[in-house]
Amino acid sequence: MYALFRREPAVAAAVVIGVVAVAAISAAFVFQYVVGLAPCSLCYTQRIPHYLAMPIALAAVVAGRRGAERWARGGALLLSLVMAGGAVIASYHAGVEWHWWSGPASCTGDLASPWSSTADLIAQLNAAPIVPCDEPAWVFLGLSMAGWNALLSAGLAIIGLVGTFLQPRGREHSVAERAS
C-alpha cells in the first residue's frame, strides 16, 4: 500500500476510504442485525457519507488506474469532502449523546396528537418505536459509535486530502512497468 501511495496517492486514498467505508457499513449491519442494537434516525444519517464514498472511491480508483490522474485526484478530493461531512454529522450525534445540544424531534419520541384514546396512543407507540438519539447504545473506551465514527470520518477526510495533494513519486518507473 505504501508503494501505491508513493506512485498514485489519489488512487491509494480512494482505496483506503472505499475499503473503510465498506467495513464501517458492515460493522453497522453487524451491530444492527447480529448484536441487535437498533439504530436511531441520526445513526441512519451517519451511514449516508459511507454509502456515498463507496461508488466515488470505485470511480476514482478506476480513473486513476486508467491514467486519468486529474479525475482520480478530483475523486479523492470529493471523498475528503464527503468524509468531512460524515465527521460533522457524527460529531453532532455525539454531542446529542453527551447532551451538549438537543437532537431532532425524530429522536425524542414526539408523538402526533391529538389521539382520542389510550388505545390510539398505544397503537401509535407500537407502530413506530422510537430509538432515542441521546442515549448511546454502545460505548468503547469512553466513546460511543457516533464518537468513533466522527474520528474515523475525520481521519478518512485527511487521507483524502493527502491523496489529493501529495505529488506522485516514481511515476516514470511505474509507467514503464505497465508498458512492458
PDB file of C-alpha atoms in Angstrom:
ATOM      1  CA  MET A   1       0.000   0.000   0.000  1.00  0.00           C
ATOM      2  CA  TYR A   2       2.904   2.325   0.765  1.00  0.00           C
ATOM      3  CA  ALA A   3       4.238   1.841  -2.772  1.00  0.00           C
ATOM      4  CA  LEU A   4       0.809   2.663  -4.200  1.00  0.00           C
ATOM      5  CA  PHE A   5       0.636   5.801  -2.051  1.00  0.00           C
ATOM      6  CA  ARG A   6       4.010   6.894  -3.431  1.00  0.00           C
ATOM      7  CA  ARG A   7       3.124   6.162  -7.079  1.00  0.00           C
ATOM      8  CA  GLU A   8      -0.586   7.030  -7.137  1.00  0.00           C
ATOM      9  CA  PRO A   9      -1.607   8.828  -3.945  1.00  0.00           C
ATOM     10  CA  ALA A  10      -5.133   9.652  -5.118  1.00  0.00           C
ATOM     11  CA  VAL A  11      -5.811   6.026  -6.044  1.00  0.00           C
ATOM     12  CA  ALA A  12      -4.384   4.786  -2.747  1.00  0.00           C
ATOM     13  CA  ALA A  13      -6.503   7.268  -0.776  1.00  0.00           C
ATOM     14  CA  ALA A  14      -9.600   6.161  -2.682  1.00  0.00           C
ATOM     15  CA  VAL A  15      -8.814   2.504  -1.985  1.00  0.00           C
ATOM     16  CA  VAL A  16      -8.382   3.163   1.745  1.00  0.00           C
ATOM     17  CA  ILE A  17     -11.531   5.270   2.009  1.00  0.00           C
ATOM     18  CA  GLY A  18     -13.587   2.806  -0.032  1.00  0.00           C
ATOM     19  CA  VAL A  19     -12.455  -0.215   1.975  1.00  0.00           C
ATOM     20  CA  VAL A  20     -13.014   1.547   5.309  1.00  0.00           C
ATOM     21  CA  ALA A  21     -16.467   2.747   4.178  1.00  0.00           C
ATOM     22  CA  VAL A  22     -17.437  -0.846   3.338  1.00  0.00           C
ATOM     23  CA  ALA A  23     -16.054  -2.002   6.708  1.00  0.00           C
ATOM     24  CA  ALA A  24     -17.938   0.742   8.581  1.00  0.00           C
ATOM     25  CA  ILE A  25     -21.256  -0.114   6.940  1.00  0.00           C
ATOM     26  CA  SER A  26     -20.604  -3.817   7.515  1.00  0.00           C
ATOM     27  CA  ALA A  27     -19.919  -3.132  11.190  1.00  0.00           C
ATOM     28  CA  ALA A  28     -23.124  -1.094  11.431  1.00  0.00           C
ATOM     29  CA  PHE A  29     -25.078  -4.017   9.952  1.00  0.00           C
ATOM     30  CA  VAL A  30     -23.444  -6.460  12.369  1.00  0.00           C
ATOM     31  CA  PHE A  31     -24.349  -4.256  15.334  1.00  0.00           C
ATOM     32  CA  GLN A  32     -27.890  -3.867  13.999  1.00  0.00           C
ATOM     33  CA  TYR A  33     -28.746  -7.358  12.763  1.00  0.00           C
ATOM     34  CA  VAL A  34     -26.423  -9.660  14.726  1.00  0.00           C
ATOM     35  CA  VAL A  35     -25.928  -7.867  18.041  1.00  0.00           C
ATOM     36  CA  GLY A  36     -29.452  -6.418  17.981  1.00  0.00           C
ATOM     37  CA  LEU A  37     -28.691  -2.729  18.590  1.00  0.00           C
ATOM     38  CA  ALA A  38     -31.440  -0.746  16.894  1.00  0.00           C
ATOM     39  CA  PRO A  39     -30.126   2.415  15.205  1.00  0.00           C
ATOM     40  CA  CYS A  40     -31.712   5.809  15.780  1.00  0.00           C
ATOM     41  CA  SER A  41     -32.504   8.272  12.998  1.00  0.00           C
ATOM     42  CA  LEU A  42     -29.112  10.001  13.388  1.00  0.00           C
ATOM     43  CA  CYS A  43     -27.372   6.621  13.135  1.00  0.00           C
ATOM     44  CA  TYR A  44     -29.007   6.109   9.755  1.00  0.00           C
ATOM     45  CA  THR A  45     -27.969   9.623   8.705  1.00  0.00           C
ATOM     46  CA  GLN A  46     -24.355   8.857   9.671  1.00  0.00           C
ATOM     47  CA  ARG A  47     -24.317   5.995   7.189  1.00  0.00           C
ATOM     48  CA  ILE A  48     -25.030   8.226   4.181  1.00  0.00           C
ATOM     49  CA  PRO A  49     -21.445   9.512   3.710  1.00  0.00           C
ATOM     50  CA  HIS A  50     -20.139   5.932   3.802  1.00  0.00           C
ATOM     51  CA  TYR A  51     -22.718   4.871   1.207  1.00  0.00           C
ATOM     52  CA  LEU A  52     -21.689   7.819  -0.984  1.00  0.00           C
ATOM     53  CA  ALA A  53     -17.989   7.077  -0.530  1.00  0.00           C
ATOM     54  CA  MET A  54     -18.196   3.567  -1.974  1.00  0.00           C
ATOM     55  CA  PRO A  55     -19.077   4.408  -5.600  1.00  0.00           C
ATOM     56  CA  ILE A  56     -16.978   7.591  -5.559  1.00  0.00           C
ATOM     57  CA  ALA A  57     -13.958   5.592  -4.379  1.00  0.00           C
ATOM     58  CA  LEU A  58     -14.536   2.970  -7.050  1.00  0.00           C
ATOM     59  CA  ALA A  59     -14.771   5.642  -9.756  1.00  0.00           C
ATOM     60  CA  ALA A  60     -11.593   7.353  -8.507  1.00  0.00           C
ATOM     61  CA  VAL A  61      -9.691   4.056  -8.489  1.00  0.00           C
ATOM     62  CA  VAL A  62     -10.849   3.147 -11.993  1.00  0.00           C
ATOM     63  CA  ALA A  63      -9.984   6.633 -13.267  1.00  0.00           C
ATOM     64  CA  GLY A  64      -6.543   6.525 -11.686  1.00  0.00           C
ATOM     65  CA  ARG A  65      -5.746   3.059 -12.951  1.00  0.00           C
ATOM     66  CA  ARG A  66      -6.706   4.146 -16.477  1.00  0.00           C
ATOM     67  CA  GLY A  67      -4.309   7.066 -16.338  1.00  0.00           C
ATOM     68  CA  ALA A  68      -6.816   9.838 -15.634  1.00  0.00           C
ATOM     69  CA  GLU A  69      -4.889  11.249 -12.677  1.00  0.00           C
ATOM     70  CA  ARG A  70      -6.861  14.509 -12.659  1.00  0.00           C
ATOM     71  CA  TRP A  71     -10.121  12.563 -12.244  1.00  0.00           C
ATOM     72  CA  ALA A  72      -8.586  10.381  -9.545  1.00  0.00           C
ATOM     73  CA  ARG A  73      -7.464  13.489  -7.654  1.00  0.00           C
ATOM     74  CA  GLY A  74     -10.913  15.003  -8.052  1.00  0.00           C
ATOM     75  CA  GLY A  75     -12.400  11.809  -6.676  1.00  0.00           C
ATOM     76  CA  ALA A  76     -10.025  11.868  -3.711  1.00  0.00           C
ATOM     77  CA  LEU A  77     -10.976  15.487  -3.022  1.00  0.00           C
ATOM     78  CA  LEU A  78     -14.681  14.676  -3.277  1.00  0.00           C
ATOM     79  CA  LEU A  79     -14.148  11.722  -0.920  1.00  0.00           C
ATOM     80  CA  SER A  80     -12.414  14.045   1.515  1.00  0.00           C
ATOM     81  CA  LEU A  81     -15.382  16.434   1.459  1.00  0.00           C
ATOM     82  CA  VAL A  82     -17.892  13.603   1.876  1.00  0.00           C
ATOM     83  CA  MET A  83     -15.992  12.170   4.834  1.00  0.00           C
ATOM     84  CA  ALA A  84     -15.619  15.641   6.391  1.00  0.00           C
ATOM     85  CA  GLY A  85     -19.400  15.899   6.151  1.00  0.00           C
ATOM     86  CA  GLY A  86     -19.624  12.497   7.812  1.00  0.00           C
ATOM     87  CA  ALA A  87     -17.395  13.738  10.629  1.00  0.00           C
ATOM     88  CA  VAL A  88     -19.708  16.715  11.148  1.00  0.00           C
ATOM     89  CA  ILE A  89     -22.820  14.522  11.248  1.00  0.00           C
ATOM     90  CA  ALA A  90     -21.203  12.043  13.648  1.00  0.00           C
ATOM     91  CA  SER A  91     -19.874  14.859  15.860  1.00  0.00           C
ATOM     92  CA  TYR A  92     -23.365  16.349  16.005  1.00  0.00           C
ATOM     93  CA  HIS A  93     -24.755  12.961  17.053  1.00  0.00           C
ATOM     94  CA  ALA A  94     -22.037  12.517  19.678  1.00  0.00           C
ATOM     95  CA  GLY A  95     -22.907  15.976  21.025  1.00  0.00           C
ATOM     96  CA  VAL A  96     -26.555  14.926  21.289  1.00  0.00           C
ATOM     97  CA  GLU A  97     -25.470  11.823  23.207  1.00  0.00           C
ATOM     98  CA  TRP A  98     -23.382  13.940  25.584  1.00  0.00           C
ATOM     99  CA  HIS A  99     -26.376  16.304  25.978  1.00  0.00           C
ATOM    100  CA  TRP A 100     -24.359  19.274  24.705  1.00  0.00           C
ATOM    101  CA  TRP A 101     -27.336  20.162  22.499  1.00  0.00           C
ATOM    102  CA  SER A 102     -30.706  18.640  21.749  1.00  0.00           C
ATOM    103  CA  GLY A 103     -31.301  16.301  18.865  1.00  0.00           C
ATOM    104  CA  PRO A 104     -34.034  16.343  16.253  1.00  0.00           C
ATOM    105  CA  ALA A 105     -37.639  15.668  17.191  1.00  0.00           C
ATOM    106  CA  SER A 106     -37.459  12.303  15.389  1.00  0.00           C
ATOM    107  CA  CYS A 107     -35.144  11.130  18.169  1.00  0.00           C
ATOM    108  CA  THR A 108     -37.203  12.218  21.119  1.00  0.00           C
ATOM    109  CA  GLY A 109     -40.329  10.207  20.603  1.00  0.00           C
ATOM    110  CA  ASP A 110     -42.664  13.124  19.897  1.00  0.00           C
ATOM    111  CA  LEU A 111     -45.999  11.648  19.044  1.00  0.00           C
ATOM    112  CA  ALA A 112     -48.567  13.008  16.684  1.00  0.00           C
ATOM    113  CA  SER A 113     -51.502  14.294  18.637  1.00  0.00           C
ATOM    114  CA  PRO A 114     -54.268  14.521  19.473  1.00  0.00           C
ATOM    115  CA  TRP A 115     -55.258  10.929  19.980  1.00  0.00           C
ATOM    116  CA  SER A 116     -58.734  10.050  21.010  1.00  0.00           C
ATOM    117  CA  SER A 117     -57.993   7.273  23.470  1.00  0.00           C
ATOM    118  CA  THR A 118     -55.309   5.405  25.324  1.00  0.00           C
ATOM    119  CA  ALA A 119     -55.708   2.603  22.803  1.00  0.00           C
ATOM    120  CA  ASP A 120     -54.831   5.059  19.999  1.00  0.00           C
ATOM    121  CA  LEU A 121     -51.725   6.146  21.901  1.00  0.00           C
ATOM    122  CA  ILE A 122     -50.622   2.545  22.462  1.00  0.00           C
ATOM    123  CA  ALA A 123     -51.250   1.700  18.799  1.00  0.00           C
ATOM    124  CA  GLN A 124     -49.117   4.661  17.754  1.00  0.00           C
ATOM    125  CA  LEU A 125     -46.312   3.652  20.119  1.00  0.00           C
ATOM    126  CA  ASN A 126     -46.355   0.074  18.823  1.00  0.00           C
ATOM    127  CA  ALA A 127     -46.435   1.174  15.198  1.00  0.00           C
ATOM    128  CA  ALA A 128     -43.374   3.424  15.433  1.00  0.00           C
ATOM    129  CA  PRO A 129     -40.959   2.514  18.179  1.00  0.00           C
ATOM    130  CA  ILE A 130     -38.550   5.375  18.803  1.00  0.00           C
ATOM    131  CA  VAL A 131     -34.859   4.732  19.369  1.00  0.00           C
ATOM    132  CA  PRO A 132     -33.525   7.726  21.297  1.00  0.00           C
ATOM    133  CA  CYS A 133     -30.559   9.546  19.767  1.00  0.00           C
ATOM    134  CA  ASP A 134     -29.344  10.889  23.101  1.00  0.00           C
ATOM    135  CA  GLU A 135     -28.609   7.503  24.651  1.00  0.00           C
ATOM    136  CA  PRO A 136     -25.576   5.676  23.220  1.00  0.00           C
ATOM    137  CA  ALA A 137     -26.344   2.044  22.503  1.00  0.00           C
ATOM    138  CA  TRP A 138     -22.687   1.018  22.771  1.00  0.00           C
ATOM    139  CA  VAL A 139     -19.605   2.640  24.294  1.00  0.00           C
ATOM    140  CA  PHE A 140     -15.965   1.563  23.949  1.00  0.00           C
ATOM    141  CA  LEU A 141     -13.093   3.405  25.639  1.00  0.00           C
ATOM    142  CA  GLY A 142     -15.426   6.232  26.566  1.00  0.00           C
ATOM    143  CA  LEU A 143     -16.664   6.867  23.029  1.00  0.00           C
ATOM    144  CA  SER A 144     -19.974   5.853  21.506  1.00  0.00           C
ATOM    145  CA  MET A 145     -20.313   4.577  17.963  1.00  0.00           C
ATOM    146  CA  ALA A 146     -21.039   8.160  16.909  1.00  0.00           C
ATOM    147  CA  GLY A 147     -17.820   9.330  18.550  1.00  0.00           C
ATOM    148  CA  TRP A 148     -15.785   6.608  16.872  1.00  0.00           C
ATOM    149  CA  ASN A 149     -17.434   7.391  13.548  1.00  0.00           C
ATOM    150  CA  ALA A 150     -16.537  11.084  13.979  1.00  0.00           C
ATOM    151  CA  LEU A 151     -12.864  10.173  14.488  1.00  0.00           C
ATOM    152  CA  LEU A 152     -12.895   7.636  11.659  1.00  0.00           C
ATOM    153  CA  SER A 153     -14.562  10.031   9.223  1.00  0.00           C
ATOM    154  CA  ALA A 154     -12.201  12.879  10.126  1.00  0.00           C
ATOM    155  CA  GLY A 155      -9.222  10.578   9.588  1.00  0.00           C
ATOM    156  CA  LEU A 156     -10.582   9.485   6.213  1.00  0.00           C
ATOM    157  CA  ALA A 157     -11.104  13.127   5.235  1.00  0.00           C
ATOM    158  CA  ILE A 158      -7.430  13.760   5.982  1.00  0.00           C
ATOM    159  CA  ILE A 159      -6.395  10.704   3.955  1.00  0.00           C
ATOM    160  CA  GLY A 160      -8.451  12.040   1.051  1.00  0.00           C
ATOM    161  CA  LEU A 161      -6.690  15.409   1.270  1.00  0.00           C
ATOM    162  CA  VAL A 162      -3.286  13.755   1.401  1.00  0.00           C
ATOM    163  CA  GLY A 163      -4.185  11.683  -1.656  1.00  0.00           C
ATOM    164  CA  THR A 164      -5.395  14.783  -3.456  1.00  0.00           C
ATOM    165  CA  PHE A 165      -2.363  16.982  -2.887  1.00  0.00           C
ATOM    166  CA  LEU A 166       0.555  14.556  -2.466  1.00  0.00           C
ATOM    167  CA  GLN A 167       2.692  14.537  -5.574  1.00  0.00           C
ATOM    168  CA  PRO A 168       3.256  11.101  -7.135  1.00  0.00           C
ATOM    169  CA  ARG A 169       6.778   9.699  -6.977  1.00  0.00           C
ATOM    170  CA  GLY A 170       8.312   7.073  -9.180  1.00  0.00           C
ATOM    171  CA  ARG A 171       5.681   7.728 -11.827  1.00  0.00           C
ATOM    172  CA  GLU A 172       8.111   7.272 -14.716  1.00  0.00           C
ATOM    173  CA  HIS A 173       9.137   3.862 -13.403  1.00  0.00           C
ATOM    174  CA  SER A 174       5.566   2.674 -12.871  1.00  0.00           C
ATOM    175  CA  VAL A 175       4.504   3.807 -16.362  1.00  0.00           C
ATOM    176  CA  ALA A 176       7.458   1.908 -17.871  1.00  0.00           C
ATOM    177  CA  GLU A 177       6.488  -1.195 -15.906  1.00  0.00           C
ATOM    178  CA  ARG A 178       2.914  -1.014 -17.197  1.00  0.00           C
ATOM    179  CA  ALA A 179       4.084  -0.686 -20.789  1.00  0.00           C
ATOM    180  CA  SER A 180       6.032  -3.941 -20.599  1.00  0.00           C
TER     181      SER A 180
END
